[in-house]
Amino acid sequence: MRIDIISVVPGLLDSPFSHSILKRARERGLLEVNVVNLRDHTTYARAQVDDYPFGGGAGMVLMIEPLVNALESLQRERVYDEIIYLTPDGETLNQPMANALSLKTNLLLICGHYKGIDQRFRDHFVTREVSIGDYVLSGGELAAAVMVDAIGRLIPGVLNDESSALSDSFQDNLLAPPVYTRPEEFRGWRVPEVLLSGNHKKIDDWRHEQSVARTKDRRPDLLDD
Ligand code: ADE
């Protein structure tokens, strides 16, 4: 899979894809991430990419022209399955969306800044608008990093143990059960005996019960779906 990201602050995305699982995914050739600086695609003086909003009001708006220039230069190389604008008024990112996007070949993520981007770009080029939660970030870059992480780890072959993504929270609308590792006892706190029993059927049943109990307690809304 290839993910291109258009940003006015590309430096914000220098490191998130260079460690741990995403680093391995890139090294294995399973994921390619490419960050494009919007300022390289403007014809305005002093690399201007934003301007005051028509009608007045606070903040600046990213202009349509540099966005279209950047998009069209990327589209000369590949066809995108989705052109996604990161925005707090988009549909909220969730695990089913990450699962579906992990099966795509080419994604383009557009990061807004200041007061957002010219609505005409959203109307005529963006195919999907995504929010990572009900709070406002200062730009779309950190949201893009969250999306790349959530999607990238699901690409087949990225996680060593294929089953480990299947047992994540949300994969079956349940939160993940508690996990323990060595030592068996610390300050008198023991690991639940069932996990030491070697009985895999019992362990699976216990984990499922724990998942259901945790979901009822913390996220009963997930059980309504
Ligand atoms: N840009 C600013 N806030 C955002 C959010 N919550 N999700 C996605 N993009 C954003």
XYZ file of C-alpha atoms and ligand atoms in Angstrom:
235
model
C 0.000 0.000 0.000
C 1.099 3.544 -0.662
C -0.066 6.542 1.372
C 0.702 10.073 0.179
C 0.151 12.947 2.600
C -0.165 16.612 1.596
C 0.877 18.958 4.414
C 2.014 22.530 5.067
C 4.056 21.291 8.048
C 5.740 18.167 6.659
C 8.305 18.246 9.484
C 5.544 17.148 11.869
C 5.540 13.820 10.040
C 9.315 13.244 10.066
C 9.353 10.596 12.740
C 6.027 8.787 13.291
C 6.615 6.300 10.477
C 10.274 5.604 11.290
C 9.889 3.381 14.342
C 8.573 0.049 15.444
C 5.811 -1.597 13.418
C 5.461 1.047 10.702
C 9.220 1.117 10.209
C 9.174 -2.653 9.722
C 6.221 -2.388 7.331
C 8.146 0.090 5.201
C 11.336 -1.968 5.318
C 9.401 -5.031 4.167
C 7.985 -3.047 1.252
C 4.417 -3.483 2.529
C 3.831 0.215 3.172
C 5.204 3.292 1.456
C 4.539 6.695 3.035
C 5.351 9.870 1.137
C 4.890 13.375 2.540
C 4.392 16.228 0.070
C 5.028 19.837 1.073
C 2.107 21.946 -0.141
C 4.443 24.951 -0.432
C 6.270 23.196 -3.272
C 3.076 23.446 -5.330
C 2.132 27.096 -5.066
C 2.649 29.716 -7.746
C 2.046 32.563 -5.289
C 4.914 34.762 -4.073
C 6.813 33.740 -0.923
C 5.391 30.210 -1.146
C 2.000 31.464 0.039
C -0.591 28.701 0.420
C -3.290 30.354 2.560
C -5.341 33.537 2.581
C -7.998 35.390 4.569
C -11.512 33.944 4.500
C -14.040 35.698 2.241
C -16.698 37.285 4.439
C -14.203 37.938 7.206
C -13.521 36.112 10.426
C -10.519 34.787 12.272
C -7.904 32.453 10.842
C -6.579 31.629 7.414
C -7.860 29.202 4.799
C -5.701 26.974 2.572
C -6.208 28.064 -1.047
C -7.614 25.673 -3.623
C -4.982 26.268 -6.286
C -1.884 24.867 -4.501
C -3.990 21.929 -3.288
C -5.111 21.118 -6.833
C -1.551 21.533 -8.153
C -0.236 19.084 -5.530
C -3.087 16.644 -6.133
C -2.760 16.686 -9.908
C 0.995 16.194 -9.770
C 0.439 13.118 -7.561
C -2.381 11.859 -9.806
C -0.016 11.874 -12.768
C 1.797 8.990 -11.022
C -1.123 6.944 -9.612
C -4.858 6.611 -9.188
C -6.120 7.018 -5.615
C -8.698 4.727 -4.054
C -9.618 7.514 -1.638
C -8.706 11.189 -1.264
C -9.222 11.788 2.435
C -9.413 15.175 4.133
C -8.675 15.093 7.872
C -11.137 17.354 9.650
C -12.988 17.431 12.971
C -16.318 17.516 11.072
C -15.599 14.260 9.210
C -16.882 10.751 10.014
C -15.139 9.406 13.088
C -12.306 6.939 12.470
C -13.067 3.501 13.882
C -11.756 -0.028 13.523
C -14.094 -1.109 10.682
C -12.971 1.958 8.693
C -9.285 1.148 9.382
C -9.894 -2.478 8.329
C -11.521 -1.398 5.058
C -8.831 1.181 4.253
C -6.035 -1.334 4.962
C -7.198 -3.253 1.863
C -6.706 -0.280 -0.497
C -3.706 0.256 -2.754
C -3.255 4.049 -2.877
C -4.538 6.555 -0.340
C -4.061 10.310 -0.307
C -4.431 12.177 2.986
C -4.904 15.950 2.999
C -3.950 17.833 6.169
C -5.728 21.109 6.815
C -4.352 23.949 8.897
C -5.506 27.225 10.346
C -9.264 27.467 9.637
C -9.295 24.625 7.137
C -9.259 24.374 3.354
C -11.333 26.056 0.654
C -14.698 24.285 0.517
C -14.475 23.927 -3.287
C -11.577 21.493 -2.886
C -13.689 19.442 -0.479
C -16.668 19.536 -2.850
C -14.853 18.583 -6.042
C -11.832 16.433 -5.109
C -12.159 14.904 -1.647
C -13.838 11.482 -1.599
C -13.995 11.034 2.163
C -13.687 13.227 5.275
C -12.370 11.706 8.482
C -12.052 12.911 12.080
C -10.019 11.087 14.719
C -12.246 12.302 17.559
C -14.383 15.084 18.942
C -11.637 17.576 19.689
C -9.803 20.097 17.539
C -6.137 19.655 16.656
C -4.047 22.503 15.278
C -3.731 20.670 11.976
C -4.430 17.389 10.269
C -0.864 15.997 10.528
C -1.213 14.202 13.857
C -4.584 12.860 12.715
C -2.917 11.610 9.505
C -0.216 9.900 11.595
C -2.920 8.203 13.675
C -4.665 7.005 10.521
C -1.465 5.669 8.943
C -0.686 3.783 12.156
C -4.193 2.336 12.524
C -4.261 1.287 8.856
C -0.605 0.287 8.406
C -0.542 -2.310 11.187
C -3.498 -4.084 9.575
C -1.826 -4.604 6.188
C -1.369 -8.377 5.783
C 2.179 -9.354 6.731
C 2.915 -6.269 8.854
C 2.229 -7.831 12.253
C 4.346 -10.896 12.903
C 1.595 -12.843 14.614
C -1.362 -12.516 12.224
C -3.765 -13.242 15.052
C -2.587 -10.314 17.128
C -4.648 -7.790 15.127
C -7.694 -10.031 15.389
C -7.530 -9.938 19.188
C -7.293 -6.124 19.332
C -9.944 -4.091 21.074
C -12.860 -3.270 18.697
C -12.145 -6.042 16.172
C -15.373 -7.775 17.192
C -16.964 -4.749 18.873
C -15.447 -5.849 22.193
C -12.624 -4.298 24.189
C -9.520 -6.465 24.607
C -9.181 -8.576 27.785
C -6.466 -7.883 30.401
C -2.995 -9.317 29.741
C -0.211 -10.381 32.114
C 3.439 -11.401 31.840
C 6.228 -12.526 34.187
C 6.511 -12.696 37.148
C 3.556 -14.833 38.225
C 3.458 -12.920 41.500
C 4.520 -9.348 42.314
C 3.979 -7.841 45.778
C 1.442 -10.562 46.443
C -0.575 -9.768 43.282
C -1.010 -13.022 41.407
C -1.737 -13.595 37.766
C -5.212 -15.198 37.331
C -4.705 -18.955 37.769
C -6.591 -19.826 34.570
C -3.849 -18.188 32.485
C -1.289 -20.558 34.031
C -3.475 -23.625 33.550
C -2.347 -24.502 30.025
C -6.009 -25.217 29.166
C -6.532 -23.190 25.991
C -10.281 -23.663 25.835
C -10.631 -22.362 29.404
C -8.249 -19.479 28.662
C -10.222 -18.463 25.540
C -13.496 -18.613 27.496
C -12.031 -16.535 30.337
C -10.683 -13.932 27.911
C -14.039 -13.664 26.183
C -15.857 -13.217 29.527
C -13.352 -10.542 30.537
C -13.812 -8.750 27.203
C -17.587 -8.739 27.566
C -17.410 -7.548 31.190
C -14.942 -4.789 30.339
C -17.033 -3.662 27.374
C -20.244 -3.608 29.477
C -18.465 -1.559 32.091
C -16.526 0.887 29.930
C -18.192 1.018 26.523
C -21.760 -0.290 26.752
C -22.499 1.638 23.531
C -20.428 -0.957 21.603
C -22.780 -3.733 22.703
C -25.827 -1.831 21.411
C -24.605 -2.050 17.804
N -7.874 18.404 12.217
C -8.106 19.116 13.330
N -8.736 18.404 14.256
C -8.918 17.155 13.723
C -9.524 15.960 14.185
N -10.085 15.874 15.389
N -9.524 14.906 13.359
C -8.981 14.982 12.131
N -8.403 16.089 11.647
C -8.369 17.168 12.425
